[in-house]
Amino acid sequence: MSAPHSLVNSPADWWRHAVIYQVYPRSFADGNGDGIGDLPGIIHRLPDIAALGIDAIWLSPFYTSPQKDAGYDVANYCDVDPVFGTLADAEKLIDTAHDLGLRIIVDIVPNHSSDRHEWFQEALASEPGSPQRARYMFREGKGDSGELPPNNWESVFGGPAWTRVIESDGTPGQWYLHLFDSSQPDFNWENPEV
């Protein structure tokens, strides 16, 4: 293997001509023998990946997630799902990759979270119009009692892009937007807290 190139002296647009290798952690390499790929498994294989002559590794999501959509339903953006390892494993992966002259690109999901995310759970427990609900796209429904979705938008995965919630008093309530699965409520990007 040739000596790693300098990451520090690379131009800002290095990615325009880079060879990027995508890694789906769950199936790439199992480091602990449980049959599920993980960060230690990726670390073990980094020298092999570097030998391919690539410039960067693009890691699919490995955040804490219920895994309803291959990790794209993030429940905690600040931690590693235990099935994949620990934050220390993530730091070791990044350090080892950099030592080998590889960049790391981490796939982040900025459009939506999991319905298990702390913010969405707070939104469900809060009243319509609350700051907690304002982090997501909650809307009143149409029809005499709000029984129809706010509009006719379709989800990428099929079906309506809106799901109605049951309020804390047990009555049908507002609708929330999910452009993908109903377990992936969309963030409200007009909210500065988001």
Backbone as numpy.savetxt, mean C-alpha at the origin, in Angstrom:
# Nx Ny Nz CAx CAy CAz Cx Cy Cz
31.30 -10.39 -10.33 30.45 -9.21 -10.33 31.34 -7.98 -10.33
30.97 -6.98 -11.08 31.74 -5.74 -11.11 31.47 -4.93 -9.86
32.35 -3.96 -9.61 32.19 -3.11 -8.42 30.90 -2.31 -8.53
30.21 -2.14 -7.39 28.95 -1.38 -7.43 29.19 0.07 -7.87
28.27 0.59 -8.65 28.38 1.98 -9.07 28.00 2.90 -7.92
28.38 4.14 -8.00 28.11 5.09 -6.91 26.68 5.58 -6.98
25.95 5.38 -5.91 24.58 5.88 -5.84 24.56 7.38 -5.59
25.59 7.86 -4.89 25.64 9.27 -4.50 25.86 10.18 -5.70
26.70 9.77 -6.62 27.05 10.62 -7.75 26.18 10.41 -8.98
25.10 9.67 -8.85 24.20 9.42 -9.97 23.38 10.67 -10.27
23.05 10.89 -11.53 22.19 12.04 -11.85 20.79 11.85 -11.30
20.08 12.95 -11.12 18.73 12.90 -10.55 17.76 12.10 -11.42
18.02 12.03 -12.71 17.12 11.30 -13.59 17.66 9.90 -13.92
18.34 9.31 -12.99 18.93 7.97 -13.17 17.91 6.95 -13.64
16.68 7.10 -13.18 15.62 6.14 -13.44 15.20 6.08 -14.90
15.50 7.13 -15.67 15.08 7.16 -17.08 15.70 6.03 -17.90
16.88 5.62 -17.54 17.58 4.58 -18.30 17.91 3.37 -17.44
17.31 3.30 -16.27 17.61 2.22 -15.33 16.92 0.92 -15.72
17.56 -0.16 -15.33 16.94 -1.48 -15.41 16.43 -1.78 -14.00
15.11 -1.94 -13.90 14.47 -2.11 -12.60 13.83 -3.50 -12.53
14.11 -4.19 -11.45 13.65 -5.57 -11.24 12.58 -5.55 -10.17
11.35 -5.96 -10.52 10.27 -5.97 -9.53 10.30 -7.26 -8.73
10.13 -7.11 -7.41 10.09 -8.25 -6.50 8.75 -8.24 -5.76
8.01 -9.33 -5.88 6.80 -9.53 -5.10 7.21 -10.35 -3.88
7.34 -9.70 -2.71 7.93 -10.37 -1.54 7.31 -11.71 -1.17
6.00 -11.83 -1.27 5.31 -13.04 -0.79 5.77 -14.30 -1.52
6.18 -14.18 -2.76 6.54 -15.39 -3.52 7.99 -15.41 -4.00
8.78 -14.41 -3.65 10.13 -14.34 -4.21 11.11 -15.30 -3.54
11.30 -15.17 -2.24 12.27 -16.03 -1.54 11.87 -16.13 -0.07
11.82 -17.35 0.42 11.42 -17.63 1.80 12.66 -17.74 2.67
12.82 -16.81 3.60 14.00 -16.81 4.47 13.85 -17.59 5.75
12.62 -17.91 6.17 12.46 -18.59 7.46 11.80 -19.97 7.35
11.58 -20.44 6.14 11.08 -21.79 5.95 9.60 -22.00 6.18
8.81 -20.92 6.23 7.37 -21.09 6.46 6.57 -21.20 5.16
7.27 -21.17 4.03 6.59 -21.30 2.74 6.11 -19.99 2.15
6.37 -18.88 2.83 5.97 -17.55 2.35 7.22 -16.70 2.20
7.34 -16.06 1.04 8.48 -15.17 0.83 8.50 -14.05 1.84
9.70 -13.53 2.13 9.83 -12.49 3.14 11.07 -11.65 2.88
11.25 -10.61 3.69 12.39 -9.71 3.52 13.72 -10.41 3.75
13.87 -11.26 4.78 15.14 -11.99 4.91 15.45 -12.84 3.68
14.44 -13.41 3.06 14.66 -14.19 1.83 15.17 -13.31 0.71
14.62 -12.11 0.58 15.09 -11.17 -0.44 16.53 -10.78 -0.16
16.84 -10.48 1.10 18.21 -10.10 1.48 19.19 -11.19 1.05
18.83 -12.43 1.31 19.69 -13.56 0.95 19.96 -13.63 -0.55
18.98 -13.22 -1.35 19.09 -13.30 -2.82 19.63 -12.03 -3.46
19.87 -10.96 -2.68 20.34 -9.71 -3.26 21.61 -9.85 -4.09
22.62 -10.62 -3.66 23.80 -10.76 -4.52 23.47 -11.34 -5.89
22.52 -12.29 -5.94 22.11 -12.87 -7.22 21.42 -11.82 -8.09
20.58 -11.00 -7.47 19.89 -9.95 -8.21 20.91 -8.93 -8.73
21.85 -8.53 -7.89 22.87 -7.56 -8.30 23.70 -8.10 -9.46
23.95 -9.41 -9.47 24.75 -10.03 -10.53 24.06 -9.92 -11.90
22.77 -9.68 -11.91 22.05 -9.50 -13.17 22.39 -8.18 -13.85
23.02 -7.28 -13.11 23.39 -5.98 -13.67 22.28 -4.95 -13.63
21.30 -5.16 -12.78 20.20 -4.19 -12.69 20.62 -2.97 -11.87
19.80 -1.93 -11.93 20.09 -0.69 -11.21 19.26 -0.54 -9.94
18.07 -1.13 -9.93 17.17 -0.92 -8.79 16.22 -2.10 -8.64
15.72 -2.24 -7.42 14.69 -3.23 -7.11 13.42 -2.47 -6.75
12.34 -2.86 -7.38 11.03 -2.29 -7.07 10.30 -3.33 -6.22
10.10 -3.00 -4.94 9.44 -3.92 -4.01 7.94 -3.67 -3.97
7.17 -4.69 -4.23 5.72 -4.60 -4.05 5.44 -4.42 -2.56
4.23 -3.97 -2.20 3.95 -3.63 -0.80 4.26 -4.75 0.19
4.86 -4.34 1.30 5.14 -5.27 2.40 4.70 -4.67 3.73
3.86 -3.64 3.66 3.32 -2.99 4.86 2.32 -3.92 5.55
1.97 -3.57 6.79 0.93 -4.30 7.50 -0.37 -4.21 6.69
-0.98 -5.36 6.44 -2.14 -5.41 5.56 -2.96 -6.67 5.84
-4.29 -6.59 5.67 -5.10 -7.80 5.73 -4.90 -8.71 4.52
-4.17 -8.23 3.51 -3.84 -9.00 2.31 -5.07 -9.39 1.48
-6.06 -8.50 1.42 -7.21 -8.76 0.56 -6.88 -8.46 -0.90
-5.84 -7.61 -1.13 -5.45 -7.24 -2.49 -3.93 -7.22 -2.60
-3.31 -8.31 -2.24 -1.85 -8.49 -2.39 -1.04 -7.39 -1.70
-1.55 -6.87 -0.60 -0.83 -5.85 0.15 -1.14 -4.43 -0.28
-1.95 -4.26 -1.31 -2.31 -2.92 -1.75 -3.46 -2.35 -0.91
-3.84 -3.06 0.13 -4.82 -2.60 1.11 -4.06 -2.40 2.43
-3.42 -1.25 2.56 -2.48 -1.00 3.65 -3.21 -0.60 4.93
-2.92 -1.33 6.01 -3.50 -1.02 7.32 -2.56 -0.14 8.15
-1.26 -0.19 7.87 -0.28 0.63 8.60 0.90 0.91 7.68
1.02 2.17 7.28 2.09 2.57 6.36 3.45 2.66 7.04
3.50 2.55 8.36 4.74 2.76 9.11 5.32 1.47 9.67
4.84 0.32 9.20 5.36 -0.94 9.74 5.37 -2.00 8.65
6.11 -3.06 8.92 6.21 -4.21 8.03 5.22 -5.26 8.51
4.50 -5.86 7.57 3.60 -6.96 7.94 4.45 -8.08 8.52
4.07 -8.60 9.69 4.88 -9.65 10.32 5.14 -10.87 9.44
4.26 -11.14 8.47 4.49 -12.28 7.58 5.76 -12.07 6.75
6.15 -10.79 6.55 7.33 -10.48 5.74 8.57 -10.17 6.56
8.43 -9.93 7.85 9.59 -9.63 8.68 9.33 -8.44 9.59
10.39 -7.66 9.80 10.35 -6.53 10.74 10.90 -5.27 10.09
10.75 -4.16 10.78 11.38 -2.92 10.30 12.89 -3.07 10.23
13.46 -3.80 11.18 14.92 -4.04 11.14 15.29 -4.82 9.87
14.45 -5.76 9.46 14.71 -6.49 8.21 14.65 -5.54 7.01
13.69 -4.62 7.02 13.58 -3.65 5.92 14.82 -2.77 5.87
15.28 -2.31 7.02 16.50 -1.49 7.05 17.71 -2.27 6.56
17.80 -3.53 6.96 18.92 -4.37 6.51 18.86 -4.59 5.00
17.67 -4.80 4.48 17.50 -4.98 3.04 18.00 -3.74 2.29
17.58 -2.58 2.75 17.99 -1.33 2.09 19.50 -1.14 2.19
20.06 -1.34 3.37 21.51 -1.19 3.54 22.29 -2.17 2.68
21.86 -3.42 2.65 22.55 -4.44 1.86 22.45 -4.11 0.37
21.27 -3.70 -0.07 21.10 -3.33 -1.48 22.02 -2.17 -1.83
22.07 -1.16 -1.00 22.94 -0.01 -1.27 24.40 -0.43 -1.30
24.80 -1.33 -0.39 26.18 -1.83 -0.40 26.51 -2.53 -1.72
25.50 -3.12 -2.34 25.69 -3.80 -3.63 25.49 -2.86 -4.82
25.26 -1.58 -4.54 25.06 -0.61 -5.61 23.66 -0.60 -6.20
22.71 -1.15 -5.48 21.33 -1.21 -5.94 20.48 -0.16 -5.24
19.60 0.45 -5.98 18.61 1.35 -5.39 17.37 0.53 -5.03
16.60 1.07 -4.11 15.34 0.43 -3.70 14.19 1.40 -3.99
13.20 0.90 -4.68 11.95 1.63 -4.90 10.88 0.84 -4.16
10.19 1.49 -3.25 9.14 0.82 -2.48 7.79 1.26 -3.04
6.98 0.30 -3.41 5.65 0.57 -3.94 4.78 1.10 -2.81
4.29 2.31 -2.97 3.41 2.90 -1.96 2.03 3.12 -2.57
1.03 3.04 -1.75 -0.35 3.15 -2.21 -0.93 4.44 -1.64
-0.84 5.55 -2.37 -1.32 6.83 -1.82 -2.81 7.10 -2.03
-3.49 6.32 -2.86 -4.88 6.59 -3.19 -5.85 6.17 -2.09
-5.56 5.08 -1.43 -6.52 4.51 -0.48 -5.78 3.75 0.61
-6.52 3.37 1.63 -5.97 2.51 2.69 -6.83 1.26 2.77
-6.48 0.41 3.70 -7.34 -0.72 4.04 -8.50 -0.20 4.88
-9.60 -0.91 4.86 -10.69 -0.55 5.77 -10.33 -0.88 7.21
-9.20 -1.54 7.42 -8.71 -1.84 8.77 -7.74 -0.76 9.27
-7.41 0.19 8.43 -6.51 1.28 8.84 -7.15 2.05 10.00
-6.32 2.47 10.93 -6.79 3.20 12.12 -7.67 4.39 11.74
-7.27 5.14 10.73 -8.04 6.31 10.33 -9.45 5.92 9.87
-9.56 4.86 9.09 -10.88 4.48 8.60 -11.75 3.96 9.73
-11.16 3.23 10.65 -11.91 2.76 11.82 -12.42 3.95 12.64
-11.57 4.98 12.78 -12.01 6.20 13.48 -13.14 6.88 12.71
-13.04 6.89 11.38 -14.08 7.51 10.56 -15.42 6.80 10.74
-15.40 5.48 10.77 -16.64 4.72 10.95 -17.26 4.97 12.32
-16.43 5.22 13.32 -16.92 5.45 14.68 -17.33 6.90 14.91
-17.11 7.76 13.92 -17.38 9.20 14.07 -18.62 9.61 13.29
-19.12 10.77 13.64 -20.33 11.31 13.00 -20.04 11.84 11.60
-21.04 11.86 10.73 -20.88 12.53 9.44 -20.45 13.98 9.64
-19.55 14.44 8.78 -19.04 15.80 8.88 -17.88 15.97 9.84
-17.48 14.91 10.51 -16.39 14.98 11.49 -15.03 15.06 10.79
-14.02 15.56 11.49 -12.66 15.58 10.92 -12.17 14.17 10.55
-12.60 13.16 11.30 -12.18 11.79 11.01 -12.75 11.31 9.67
-13.99 11.65 9.42 -14.60 11.26 8.13 -14.02 12.07 6.98
-13.57 13.28 7.27 -13.05 14.15 6.21 -11.75 13.63 5.61
-11.11 12.65 6.24 -9.89 12.06 5.67 -10.21 11.16 4.47
-11.46 10.73 4.37 -11.90 9.84 3.31 -13.01 10.52 2.52
-13.50 9.87 1.48 -14.53 10.43 0.61 -15.90 9.89 1.01
-16.46 10.45 2.08 -17.81 10.10 2.51 -18.79 11.08 1.89
-19.94 10.59 1.43 -20.96 11.44 0.83 -22.34 10.92 1.23
-23.31 11.82 1.20 -24.70 11.43 1.40 -25.18 10.74 0.13
-26.12 9.81 0.30 -26.68 9.12 -0.85 -27.80 9.91 -1.49
-28.25 9.43 -2.63 -29.39 10.02 -3.33 -30.64 9.22 -2.98
-31.78 9.78 -3.36 -33.06 9.12 -3.06 -33.65 9.71 -1.79
-34.90 9.33 -1.51 -35.63 9.90 -0.38 -34.92 9.69 0.95
-34.30 8.53 1.13 -33.61 8.26 2.39 -32.13 7.96 2.19
-31.58 8.45 1.07 -30.16 8.24 0.80 -29.82 6.82 0.44
-30.82 6.08 -0.07 -30.61 4.66 -0.34 -29.83 4.37 -1.63
-29.61 5.41 -2.43 -28.85 5.24 -3.68 -27.46 5.85 -3.54
-26.47 5.28 -4.22 -25.12 5.85 -4.15 -25.10 7.30 -4.63
-24.11 8.07 -4.22 -24.02 9.48 -4.62 -23.96 9.69 -6.13
-23.39 8.74 -6.86 -23.34 8.83 -8.32 -23.23 7.41 -8.89
-23.05 7.31 -10.19 -23.04 5.99 -10.84 -21.63 5.46 -11.12
-20.64 5.95 -10.42 -19.27 5.50 -10.67 -19.12 4.01 -10.40
-18.31 3.38 -11.23 -18.02 1.96 -11.09 -16.62 1.76 -10.51
-16.48 0.71 -9.74 -15.18 0.31 -9.20 -14.34 -0.34 -10.30
-13.04 -0.17 -10.23 -12.13 -0.83 -11.17 -12.34 -2.34 -11.14
-12.66 -2.88 -9.97 -12.85 -4.32 -9.82 -14.29 -4.76 -10.13
-15.13 -3.83 -10.56 -16.52 -4.15 -10.90 -17.48 -3.76 -9.79
-18.69 -3.45 -10.19 -19.71 -3.04 -9.22 -19.58 -1.58 -8.86
-20.47 -1.11 -8.00 -20.44 0.31 -7.63 -19.16 0.68 -6.87
-18.75 1.92 -7.04 -17.56 2.43 -6.36 -17.91 3.03 -5.00
-19.13 2.81 -4.54 -19.60 3.36 -3.26 -20.17 2.23 -2.40
-19.90 2.31 -1.10 -20.47 1.37 -0.14 -21.10 2.17 0.99
-22.29 1.77 1.37 -23.01 2.46 2.44 -22.61 1.89 3.80
-22.43 2.78 4.75 -22.06 2.35 6.10 -23.30 2.31 6.98
-23.20 1.54 8.04 -24.21 1.54 9.09 -23.67 2.43 10.20
-24.43 3.44 10.56 -23.98 4.39 11.58 -24.01 3.75 12.96
-23.43 4.43 13.93 -23.31 3.88 15.29 -24.67 3.60 15.93
-25.72 4.29 15.47 -27.06 4.04 16.02 -27.79 2.91 15.30
-27.10 2.26 14.35 -27.68 1.13 13.64 -28.45 1.48 12.38
-28.54 2.76 12.04 -29.27 3.17 10.85 -28.32 3.25 9.65
-28.88 3.03 8.43 -28.05 3.21 7.24 -27.58 4.66 7.16
-26.34 4.83 6.76 -25.76 6.17 6.77 -25.16 6.61 5.46
-24.04 7.29 5.56 -23.35 7.82 4.40 -22.73 6.69 3.57
-22.24 7.10 2.42 -21.54 6.20 1.51 -20.08 6.62 1.45
-19.18 5.65 1.28 -17.77 6.01 1.08 -17.31 5.49 -0.28
-16.38 6.24 -0.86 -15.85 5.93 -2.19 -14.71 4.93 -2.09
-14.72 3.97 -2.99 -13.61 3.01 -3.14 -13.49 2.71 -4.62
-12.51 3.31 -5.26 -12.35 3.09 -6.70 -11.87 1.68 -7.02
-11.39 0.98 -6.00 -10.99 -0.41 -6.18 -11.96 -1.28 -5.37
-11.50 -2.05 -4.42 -12.36 -2.93 -3.64 -13.01 -2.17 -2.48
-14.14 -2.65 -2.00 -14.81 -1.98 -0.88 -13.96 -2.00 0.39
-12.97 -2.88 0.45 -12.05 -2.91 1.59 -10.92 -1.90 1.44
-10.99 -1.04 0.40 -9.95 -0.05 0.13 -10.56 1.34 -0.03
-11.00 1.95 1.08 -11.62 3.27 0.99 -10.63 4.33 0.51
-11.11 5.21 -0.37 -10.26 6.25 -0.96 -10.03 7.40 0.01
-8.78 7.85 0.06 -8.45 9.05 0.83 -9.03 10.29 0.16
-9.27 11.32 0.95 -9.70 12.62 0.46 -8.46 13.49 0.31
-7.95 13.62 -0.90 -6.71 14.37 -1.12 -6.89 15.87 -0.96
-8.11 16.35 -0.80 -8.31 17.77 -0.52 -8.13 18.08 0.96
-8.02 17.05 1.79 -7.83 17.22 3.23 -6.33 17.35 3.52
-5.89 18.48 4.10 -4.45 18.67 4.36 -3.85 17.62 5.30
-4.68 17.00 6.14 -4.17 15.97 7.05 -3.71 14.73 6.28
-4.36 14.49 5.16 -3.99 13.34 4.32 -2.69 13.67 3.62
